[in-house]
């Protein structure tokens, strides 16, 4: 995109001067019709220089002030506004209609085909006062306090003054169709909404500094001392059995014995000495065809077969521990033992 150059009168804080007008070699019919409509005195418009002279004189008039848009602004900070149940009364007492006015500084109908407007000093002053007395108070009240808040607020006001003086609105040259007598005019075709959005965009909010990131210091876990660690490991490790533990027998009878302590149990016991207890007979009700009667089930005493006494595990372990061992079992003849045991059963 080519660089667009504006005249010196469009710079910030520059005084007003006649606009810079650049016309094409052939003037558009709509421009000729507009100039004839606004001129009270009939002037010849038969050439490009005549159009140039007429347009420059019209836009250079002190009364050639354009109304770009109108904005409704509050008259006081939000805390001082009047509260009323009727919204119409609140609007009449609390708000004012501000007209954003500007003048033409540049007309280019050759390369860019555009027209540029610059805000009038009166409009700039009104916007600066509103920003300082109302906008800054409201935005300051809506943010929390920090050490550099006033400094940042003052800088925000200075930046707004610069932005308002630098603002230049550019639009298509067809906007000159809104030209009226004495050079005044008004934007048509909804262009005023563009100016309104741009003006309100100059009011930047007061942003507080981001919260500081606090580093969380995590303390290292306290490790146990060397003495505590050694005792902990020693208590958790199982103690190894002595080398000749298999030579020693149990000192007292117990329900369970290890492989090493019962090694002598199978050595002295032969397969014939092993006796398995017979299964206990189950109780069964004698069959009868007599009719059921209540005394038969509630008054008669129930008889059951005696339950044989089984040897306790401790007695069996004591007996086995003195006469049984692995020494004479003969694992190479396990098939003969299996057959003999099956015949005995």
mmCIF file of C-alpha atoms in Angstrom:
data_model
loop_
_atom_site.group_PDB
_atom_site.id
_atom_site.type_symbol
_atom_site.label_atom_id
_atom_site.label_comp_id
_atom_site.label_asym_id
_atom_site.label_seq_id
_atom_site.Cartn_x
_atom_site.Cartn_y
_atom_site.Cartn_z
ATOM 1 C CA UNK A 1 0.000 0.000 0.000
ATOM 2 C CA UNK A 2 1.536 3.371 -0.974
ATOM 3 C CA UNK A 3 2.350 5.888 1.705
ATOM 4 C CA UNK A 4 -0.369 8.527 2.074
ATOM 5 C CA UNK A 5 1.035 12.008 2.627
ATOM 6 C CA UNK A 6 -1.072 14.645 4.342
ATOM 7 C CA UNK A 7 -0.460 18.389 4.382
ATOM 8 C CA UNK A 8 1.212 20.076 7.327
ATOM 9 C CA UNK A 9 -2.137 21.403 8.509
ATOM 10 C CA UNK A 10 -3.158 17.805 9.364
ATOM 11 C CA UNK A 11 -0.356 17.396 11.915
ATOM 12 C CA UNK A 12 -1.048 17.506 15.642
ATOM 13 C CA UNK A 13 -1.409 20.997 17.183
ATOM 14 C CA UNK A 14 -1.104 22.550 13.711
ATOM 15 C CA UNK A 15 -3.222 25.663 13.040
ATOM 16 C CA UNK A 16 -5.927 25.603 10.462
ATOM 17 C CA UNK A 17 -5.023 26.548 6.903
ATOM 18 C CA UNK A 18 -6.684 26.241 3.473
ATOM 19 C CA UNK A 19 -7.132 22.600 2.460
ATOM 20 C CA UNK A 20 -4.949 20.840 -0.038
ATOM 21 C CA UNK A 21 -7.153 20.053 -3.058
ATOM 22 C CA UNK A 22 -6.060 17.784 -5.925
ATOM 23 C CA UNK A 23 -8.508 17.289 -8.824
ATOM 24 C CA UNK A 24 -8.350 14.978 -11.793
ATOM 25 C CA UNK A 25 -8.132 16.152 -15.363
ATOM 26 C CA UNK A 26 -11.821 15.428 -15.678
ATOM 27 C CA UNK A 27 -14.201 16.470 -12.924
ATOM 28 C CA UNK A 28 -16.911 14.055 -11.846
ATOM 29 C CA UNK A 29 -20.470 15.187 -12.606
ATOM 30 C CA UNK A 30 -21.599 14.744 -8.974
ATOM 31 C CA UNK A 31 -18.982 17.285 -7.792
ATOM 32 C CA UNK A 32 -20.129 19.824 -10.345
ATOM 33 C CA UNK A 33 -23.745 19.357 -9.261
ATOM 34 C CA UNK A 34 -22.800 19.754 -5.590
ATOM 35 C CA UNK A 35 -20.877 22.992 -6.152
ATOM 36 C CA UNK A 36 -23.731 24.497 -8.195
ATOM 37 C CA UNK A 37 -26.197 23.583 -5.442
ATOM 38 C CA UNK A 38 -24.322 25.309 -2.604
ATOM 39 C CA UNK A 39 -23.293 28.500 -4.435
ATOM 40 C CA UNK A 40 -25.636 31.409 -3.984
ATOM 41 C CA UNK A 41 -23.945 33.304 -6.728
ATOM 42 C CA UNK A 42 -23.854 31.513 -10.008
ATOM 43 C CA UNK A 43 -20.237 30.882 -10.952
ATOM 44 C CA UNK A 44 -18.984 29.299 -14.149
ATOM 45 C CA UNK A 45 -17.805 25.692 -13.655
ATOM 46 C CA UNK A 46 -16.639 24.786 -17.114
ATOM 47 C CA UNK A 47 -13.041 23.773 -16.422
ATOM 48 C CA UNK A 48 -10.917 22.022 -13.797
ATOM 49 C CA UNK A 49 -9.327 25.281 -12.515
ATOM 50 C CA UNK A 50 -12.777 26.775 -11.980
ATOM 51 C CA UNK A 51 -13.811 23.739 -9.929
ATOM 52 C CA UNK A 52 -10.557 23.890 -7.994
ATOM 53 C CA UNK A 53 -10.998 27.566 -7.128
ATOM 54 C CA UNK A 54 -14.627 27.197 -6.117
ATOM 55 C CA UNK A 55 -14.016 24.121 -3.937
ATOM 56 C CA UNK A 56 -10.950 25.604 -2.220
ATOM 57 C CA UNK A 57 -12.699 28.862 -1.354
ATOM 58 C CA UNK A 58 -15.755 27.064 -0.052
ATOM 59 C CA UNK A 59 -13.798 24.701 2.227
ATOM 60 C CA UNK A 60 -11.503 27.495 3.467
ATOM 61 C CA UNK A 61 -14.370 29.561 4.840
ATOM 62 C CA UNK A 62 -14.361 29.946 8.649
ATOM 63 C CA UNK A 63 -17.907 28.613 8.694
ATOM 64 C CA UNK A 64 -16.938 25.439 6.795
ATOM 65 C CA UNK A 65 -17.299 23.192 9.859
ATOM 66 C CA UNK A 66 -18.537 19.651 9.405
ATOM 67 C CA UNK A 67 -20.476 17.645 11.963
ATOM 68 C CA UNK A 68 -19.003 14.184 11.832
ATOM 69 C CA UNK A 69 -21.203 12.603 14.497
ATOM 70 C CA UNK A 70 -22.945 13.201 17.835
ATOM 71 C CA UNK A 71 -22.100 11.395 21.095
ATOM 72 C CA UNK A 72 -24.100 11.235 24.323
ATOM 73 C CA UNK A 73 -21.735 11.784 27.275
ATOM 74 C CA UNK A 74 -22.438 12.045 31.023
ATOM 75 C CA UNK A 75 -22.226 15.469 32.659
ATOM 76 C CA UNK A 76 -20.570 14.273 35.866
ATOM 77 C CA UNK A 77 -18.857 11.196 37.316
ATOM 78 C CA UNK A 78 -21.031 8.211 37.972
ATOM 79 C CA UNK A 79 -21.073 8.784 41.739
ATOM 80 C CA UNK A 80 -22.541 12.292 41.260
ATOM 81 C CA UNK A 81 -25.247 11.466 38.744
ATOM 82 C CA UNK A 82 -28.848 12.001 39.712
ATOM 83 C CA UNK A 83 -30.824 8.860 40.500
ATOM 84 C CA UNK A 84 -34.471 8.809 39.506
ATOM 85 C CA UNK A 85 -37.054 6.124 38.840
ATOM 86 C CA UNK A 86 -37.918 7.806 35.546
ATOM 87 C CA UNK A 87 -35.180 7.056 32.969
ATOM 88 C CA UNK A 88 -36.176 10.094 30.900
ATOM 89 C CA UNK A 89 -35.444 12.446 33.808
ATOM 90 C CA UNK A 90 -32.103 10.752 34.396
ATOM 91 C CA UNK A 91 -31.183 11.221 30.744
ATOM 92 C CA UNK A 92 -32.142 14.917 30.744
ATOM 93 C CA UNK A 93 -30.232 15.801 33.914
ATOM 94 C CA UNK A 94 -27.237 13.501 33.625
ATOM 95 C CA UNK A 95 -26.290 13.408 29.935
ATOM 96 C CA UNK A 96 -25.392 15.876 27.224
ATOM 97 C CA UNK A 97 -25.193 15.591 23.444
ATOM 98 C CA UNK A 98 -21.731 16.467 22.146
ATOM 99 C CA UNK A 99 -21.261 17.213 18.434
ATOM 100 C CA UNK A 100 -17.920 16.089 17.010
ATOM 101 C CA UNK A 101 -16.947 18.823 14.576
ATOM 102 C CA UNK A 102 -14.080 18.938 12.081
ATOM 103 C CA UNK A 103 -12.850 20.757 8.995
ATOM 104 C CA UNK A 104 -11.452 19.524 5.706
ATOM 105 C CA UNK A 105 -7.655 19.478 5.416
ATOM 106 C CA UNK A 106 -7.130 17.324 2.345
ATOM 107 C CA UNK A 107 -9.018 16.389 -0.854
ATOM 108 C CA UNK A 108 -7.443 13.928 -3.277
ATOM 109 C CA UNK A 109 -9.406 12.817 -6.337
ATOM 110 C CA UNK A 110 -6.447 11.449 -8.281
ATOM 111 C CA UNK A 111 -4.585 8.709 -6.429
ATOM 112 C CA UNK A 112 -6.492 7.910 -3.206
ATOM 113 C CA UNK A 113 -9.876 9.423 -4.072
ATOM 114 C CA UNK A 114 -10.410 10.453 -0.451
ATOM 115 C CA UNK A 115 -11.087 13.409 1.803
ATOM 116 C CA UNK A 116 -9.526 13.967 5.254
ATOM 117 C CA UNK A 117 -11.060 15.763 8.265
ATOM 118 C CA UNK A 118 -9.327 17.104 11.368
ATOM 119 C CA UNK A 119 -11.083 17.860 14.664
ATOM 120 C CA UNK A 120 -11.644 21.504 15.563
ATOM 121 C CA UNK A 121 -9.818 22.935 18.612
ATOM 122 C CA UNK A 122 -13.136 23.397 20.404
ATOM 123 C CA UNK A 123 -14.021 19.711 19.987
ATOM 124 C CA UNK A 124 -10.564 18.625 21.111
ATOM 125 C CA UNK A 125 -10.796 20.802 24.228
ATOM 126 C CA UNK A 126 -14.243 19.465 25.093
ATOM 127 C CA UNK A 127 -13.068 15.850 24.770
ATOM 128 C CA UNK A 128 -9.948 16.520 26.861
ATOM 129 C CA UNK A 129 -12.000 18.071 29.664
ATOM 130 C CA UNK A 130 -14.424 15.175 29.646
ATOM 131 C CA UNK A 131 -11.556 12.695 29.798
ATOM 132 C CA UNK A 132 -9.896 14.486 32.713
ATOM 133 C CA UNK A 133 -12.912 15.396 34.846
ATOM 134 C CA UNK A 134 -15.275 12.485 34.262
ATOM 135 C CA UNK A 135 -13.691 9.551 32.488
ATOM 136 C CA UNK A 136 -10.553 9.502 34.600
ATOM 137 C CA UNK A 137 -12.552 9.751 37.832
ATOM 138 C CA UNK A 138 -14.803 6.840 36.887
ATOM 139 C CA UNK A 139 -11.997 4.594 35.693
ATOM 140 C CA UNK A 140 -9.950 5.395 38.793
ATOM 141 C CA UNK A 141 -12.850 4.518 41.080
ATOM 142 C CA UNK A 142 -13.389 1.194 39.325
ATOM 143 C CA UNK A 143 -9.804 -0.020 39.866
ATOM 144 C CA UNK A 144 -7.915 -0.912 43.031
ATOM 145 C CA UNK A 145 -5.146 1.294 44.389
ATOM 146 C CA UNK A 146 -1.446 0.681 43.813
ATOM 147 C CA UNK A 147 1.666 2.745 44.305
ATOM 148 C CA UNK A 148 1.949 4.154 40.749
ATOM 149 C CA UNK A 149 -1.757 4.591 40.068
ATOM 150 C CA UNK A 150 -1.748 8.416 39.969
ATOM 151 C CA UNK A 151 1.328 8.486 37.741
ATOM 152 C CA UNK A 152 -0.238 6.072 35.284
ATOM 153 C CA UNK A 153 -3.508 8.022 35.336
ATOM 154 C CA UNK A 154 -1.706 11.261 34.509
ATOM 155 C CA UNK A 155 0.151 9.570 31.670
ATOM 156 C CA UNK A 156 -3.175 8.250 30.374
ATOM 157 C CA UNK A 157 -4.519 11.799 30.199
ATOM 158 C CA UNK A 158 -1.429 13.048 28.366
ATOM 159 C CA UNK A 159 -1.694 10.234 25.838
ATOM 160 C CA UNK A 160 -5.330 11.132 25.202
ATOM 161 C CA UNK A 161 -4.420 14.761 24.457
ATOM 162 C CA UNK A 162 -1.892 13.583 21.892
ATOM 163 C CA UNK A 163 -4.320 11.097 20.336
ATOM 164 C CA UNK A 164 -7.134 13.659 20.036
ATOM 165 C CA UNK A 165 -4.882 16.169 18.302
ATOM 166 C CA UNK A 166 -3.463 13.560 15.935
ATOM 167 C CA UNK A 167 -6.807 12.090 14.957
ATOM 168 C CA UNK A 168 -7.659 12.481 11.264
ATOM 169 C CA UNK A 169 -10.717 10.889 9.736
ATOM 170 C CA UNK A 170 -10.326 9.660 6.166
ATOM 171 C CA UNK A 171 -13.160 8.559 3.950
ATOM 172 C CA UNK A 172 -14.166 8.385 0.321
ATOM 173 C CA UNK A 173 -14.349 11.656 -1.565
ATOM 174 C CA UNK A 174 -18.038 10.982 -2.198
ATOM 175 C CA UNK A 175 -18.542 12.319 1.356
ATOM 176 C CA UNK A 176 -18.395 15.819 -0.179
ATOM 177 C CA UNK A 177 -21.934 15.228 -1.386
ATOM 178 C CA UNK A 178 -22.979 16.285 2.123
ATOM 179 C CA UNK A 179 -21.559 19.754 1.509
ATOM 180 C CA UNK A 180 -23.908 22.615 2.332
ATOM 181 C CA UNK A 181 -23.874 26.388 2.041
ATOM 182 C CA UNK A 182 -20.857 28.264 3.432
ATOM 183 C CA UNK A 183 -18.802 25.070 3.301
ATOM 184 C CA UNK A 184 -20.460 23.333 6.239
ATOM 185 C CA UNK A 185 -21.552 19.733 5.902
ATOM 186 C CA UNK A 186 -22.525 16.452 7.490
ATOM 187 C CA UNK A 187 -21.438 12.903 6.854
ATOM 188 C CA UNK A 188 -23.934 10.714 5.023
ATOM 189 C CA UNK A 189 -24.438 7.002 4.415
ATOM 190 C CA UNK A 190 -23.676 5.939 7.989
ATOM 191 C CA UNK A 191 -20.132 7.279 8.020
ATOM 192 C CA UNK A 192 -20.844 8.978 11.351
ATOM 193 C CA UNK A 193 -20.844 5.585 13.102
ATOM 194 C CA UNK A 194 -17.274 5.041 11.987
ATOM 195 C CA UNK A 195 -16.228 8.349 13.542
ATOM 196 C CA UNK A 196 -18.117 7.582 16.751
ATOM 197 C CA UNK A 197 -16.387 4.227 17.156
ATOM 198 C CA UNK A 198 -13.007 5.801 16.473
ATOM 199 C CA UNK A 199 -13.544 8.617 19.002
ATOM 200 C CA UNK A 200 -14.683 6.245 21.751
ATOM 201 C CA UNK A 201 -11.682 4.070 21.001
ATOM 202 C CA UNK A 202 -9.422 6.910 22.123
ATOM 203 C CA UNK A 203 -10.675 6.502 25.723
ATOM 204 C CA UNK A 204 -8.343 3.795 26.934
ATOM 205 C CA UNK A 205 -9.013 2.061 30.271
ATOM 206 C CA UNK A 206 -6.706 2.323 33.249
ATOM 207 C CA UNK A 207 -5.062 -1.064 33.491
ATOM 208 C CA UNK A 208 -3.600 -2.078 36.863
ATOM 209 C CA UNK A 209 -0.263 -3.868 36.880
ATOM 210 C CA UNK A 210 -0.396 -7.647 36.634
ATOM 211 C CA UNK A 211 -0.162 -9.503 39.936
ATOM 212 C CA UNK A 212 3.296 -10.525 40.971
ATOM 213 C CA UNK A 213 4.120 -14.183 40.791
ATOM 214 C CA UNK A 214 5.053 -15.383 44.251
ATOM 215 C CA UNK A 215 7.549 -18.214 44.270
ATOM 216 C CA UNK A 216 6.448 -20.978 46.585
ATOM 217 C CA UNK A 217 9.434 -22.127 48.615
ATOM 218 C CA UNK A 218 9.116 -25.799 49.346
ATOM 219 C CA UNK A 219 11.188 -27.048 52.235
ATOM 220 C CA UNK A 220 13.159 -30.217 51.687
ATOM 221 C CA UNK A 221 11.834 -33.239 53.592
ATOM 222 C CA UNK A 222 13.754 -34.015 56.765
ATOM 223 C CA UNK A 223 15.533 -37.325 56.330
ATOM 224 C CA UNK A 224 16.134 -39.561 59.372
ATOM 225 C CA UNK A 225 19.596 -39.633 60.867
ATOM 226 C CA UNK A 226 22.108 -42.334 60.051
ATOM 227 C CA UNK A 227 21.420 -44.214 63.297
ATOM 228 C CA UNK A 228 17.665 -44.217 62.726
ATOM 229 C CA UNK A 229 18.072 -45.292 59.107
ATOM 230 C CA UNK A 230 20.312 -48.234 59.958
ATOM 231 C CA UNK A 231 17.971 -49.485 62.660
ATOM 232 C CA UNK A 232 15.004 -49.097 60.330
ATOM 233 C CA UNK A 233 16.601 -51.188 57.607
ATOM 234 C CA UNK A 234 17.757 -53.812 60.111
ATOM 235 C CA UNK A 235 14.300 -54.161 61.645
ATOM 236 C CA UNK A 236 12.603 -54.516 58.270
ATOM 237 C CA UNK A 237 14.971 -57.186 56.864
ATOM 238 C CA UNK A 238 14.158 -60.821 57.842
ATOM 239 C CA UNK A 239 16.796 -62.518 59.968
ATOM 240 C CA UNK A 240 18.589 -65.366 58.267
ATOM 241 C CA UNK A 241 18.330 -68.842 59.745
ATOM 242 C CA UNK A 242 21.490 -70.403 61.227
ATOM 243 C CA UNK A 243 23.369 -72.859 59.084
ATOM 244 C CA UNK A 244 22.616 -75.890 61.340
ATOM 245 C CA UNK A 245 19.031 -75.177 62.049
ATOM 246 C CA UNK A 246 18.001 -78.379 60.292
ATOM 247 C CA UNK A 247 19.805 -80.415 62.939
ATOM 248 C CA UNK A 248 17.708 -79.023 65.803
ATOM 249 C CA UNK A 249 14.202 -80.286 66.576
ATOM 250 C CA UNK A 250 11.320 -78.162 67.871
ATOM 251 C CA UNK A 251 11.428 -77.445 71.583
ATOM 252 C CA UNK A 252 7.652 -77.488 72.012
ATOM 253 C CA UNK A 253 4.737 -78.882 70.001
ATOM 254 C CA UNK A 254 3.112 -76.467 67.558
ATOM 255 C CA UNK A 255 0.342 -76.615 64.991
ATOM 256 C CA UNK A 256 2.693 -75.751 62.119
ATOM 257 C CA UNK A 257 6.300 -76.714 61.564
ATOM 258 C CA UNK A 258 8.830 -75.822 58.914
ATOM 259 C CA UNK A 259 10.348 -78.161 56.419
ATOM 260 C CA UNK A 260 13.643 -78.165 58.319
ATOM 261 C CA UNK A 261 12.146 -78.951 61.741
ATOM 262 C CA UNK A 262 10.017 -81.812 60.383
ATOM 263 C CA UNK A 263 12.774 -83.496 58.393
ATOM 264 C CA UNK A 264 13.047 -86.258 60.978
ATOM 265 C CA UNK A 265 9.323 -86.857 61.043
ATOM 266 C CA UNK A 266 9.225 -88.780 57.749
ATOM 267 C CA UNK A 267 12.511 -90.623 58.275
ATOM 268 C CA UNK A 268 11.271 -93.071 60.994
ATOM 269 C CA UNK A 269 7.664 -93.525 59.937
ATOM 270 C CA UNK A 270 6.774 -96.202 57.441
ATOM 271 C CA UNK A 271 3.899 -95.999 55.058
ATOM 272 C CA UNK A 272 1.925 -98.668 56.956
ATOM 273 C CA UNK A 273 1.939 -96.710 60.190
ATOM 274 C CA UNK A 274 0.024 -93.892 58.588
ATOM 275 C CA UNK A 275 -3.633 -94.126 59.531
ATOM 276 C CA UNK A 276 -6.244 -91.811 58.117
ATOM 277 C CA UNK A 277 -9.391 -91.238 60.180
ATOM 278 C CA UNK A 278 -12.576 -92.609 58.695
ATOM 279 C CA UNK A 279 -15.147 -90.028 57.652
ATOM 280 C CA UNK A 280 -17.853 -89.331 60.202
ATOM 281 C CA UNK A 281 -21.259 -90.742 59.310
ATOM 282 C CA UNK A 282 -23.794 -88.145 58.390
ATOM 283 C CA UNK A 283 -27.066 -87.927 60.229
ATOM 284 C CA UNK A 284 -30.181 -88.975 58.308
ATOM 285 C CA UNK A 285 -33.830 -88.934 59.350
ATOM 286 C CA UNK A 286 -35.422 -92.446 59.255
ATOM 287 C CA UNK A 287 -38.018 -92.791 56.543
ATOM 288 C CA UNK A 288 -41.607 -93.203 57.702
ATOM 289 C CA UNK A 289 -44.999 -93.148 56.043
ATOM 290 C CA UNK A 290 -46.856 -91.897 59.084
ATOM 291 C CA UNK A 291 -48.536 -88.534 58.949
ATOM 292 C CA UNK A 292 -46.685 -85.542 60.224
ATOM 293 C CA UNK A 293 -47.527 -84.467 63.770
ATOM 294 C CA UNK A 294 -46.445 -81.491 65.781
ATOM 295 C CA UNK A 295 -45.196 -83.464 68.819
ATOM 296 C CA UNK A 296 -42.975 -85.479 66.518
ATOM 297 C CA UNK A 297 -40.964 -82.359 65.673
ATOM 298 C CA UNK A 298 -41.342 -80.191 68.757
ATOM 299 C CA UNK A 299 -41.600 -82.581 71.788
ATOM 300 C CA UNK A 300 -39.465 -85.596 70.844
ATOM 301 C CA UNK A 301 -35.779 -85.317 71.621
ATOM 302 C CA UNK A 302 -33.494 -85.385 68.607
ATOM 303 C CA UNK A 303 -30.973 -88.235 68.548
ATOM 304 C CA UNK A 304 -27.794 -88.166 66.531
ATOM 305 C CA UNK A 305 -24.951 -90.529 65.946
ATOM 306 C CA UNK A 306 -21.884 -89.983 68.086
ATOM 307 C CA UNK A 307 -19.156 -87.895 66.443
ATOM 308 C CA UNK A 308 -15.801 -89.650 66.521
ATOM 309 C CA UNK A 309 -13.020 -87.842 68.253
ATOM 310 C CA UNK A 310 -10.403 -86.651 65.802
ATOM 311 C CA UNK A 311 -6.815 -86.097 66.886
ATOM 312 C CA UNK A 312 -5.884 -82.481 67.358
ATOM 313 C CA UNK A 313 -3.285 -80.976 65.020
ATOM 314 C CA UNK A 314 -0.923 -80.426 67.955
ATOM 315 C CA UNK A 315 -1.095 -84.098 68.934
ATOM 316 C CA UNK A 316 -0.513 -85.199 65.377
ATOM 317 C CA UNK A 317 2.407 -82.840 65.000
ATOM 318 C CA UNK A 318 3.944 -84.076 68.270
ATOM 319 C CA UNK A 319 3.623 -87.693 67.210
ATOM 320 C CA UNK A 320 4.942 -87.037 63.738
ATOM 321 C CA UNK A 321 7.825 -84.941 64.936
ATOM 322 C CA UNK A 322 9.304 -87.881 66.922
ATOM 323 C CA UNK A 323 8.780 -90.767 64.500
ATOM 324 C CA UNK A 324 8.471 -89.434 60.965
ATOM 325 C CA UNK A 325 11.186 -88.159 58.671
ATOM 326 C CA UNK A 326 12.252 -87.818 55.078
ATOM 327 C CA UNK A 327 15.216 -90.129 55.394
ATOM 328 C CA UNK A 328 13.590 -93.517 54.590
ATOM 329 C CA UNK A 329 10.687 -92.500 52.441
ATOM 330 C CA UNK A 330 12.233 -93.475 49.115
ATOM 331 C CA UNK A 331 11.162 -90.962 46.547
ATOM 332 C CA UNK A 332 12.329 -93.266 43.762
ATOM 333 C CA UNK A 333 9.544 -95.796 44.710
ATOM 334 C CA UNK A 334 6.673 -93.350 44.777
ATOM 335 C CA UNK A 335 4.681 -95.483 42.279
ATOM 336 C CA UNK A 336 4.618 -98.502 44.670
ATOM 337 C CA UNK A 337 3.435 -96.324 47.526
ATOM 338 C CA UNK A 338 0.705 -94.899 45.412
ATOM 339 C CA UNK A 339 -0.614 -98.359 44.498
ATOM 340 C CA UNK A 340 -0.415 -99.632 48.080
ATOM 341 C CA UNK A 341 -2.169 -96.564 49.436
ATOM 342 C CA UNK A 342 -4.931 -96.950 46.882
ATOM 343 C CA UNK A 343 -5.433 -100.639 47.873
ATOM 344 C CA UNK A 344 -5.654 -99.749 51.562
ATOM 345 C CA UNK A 345 -8.312 -97.068 50.823
#
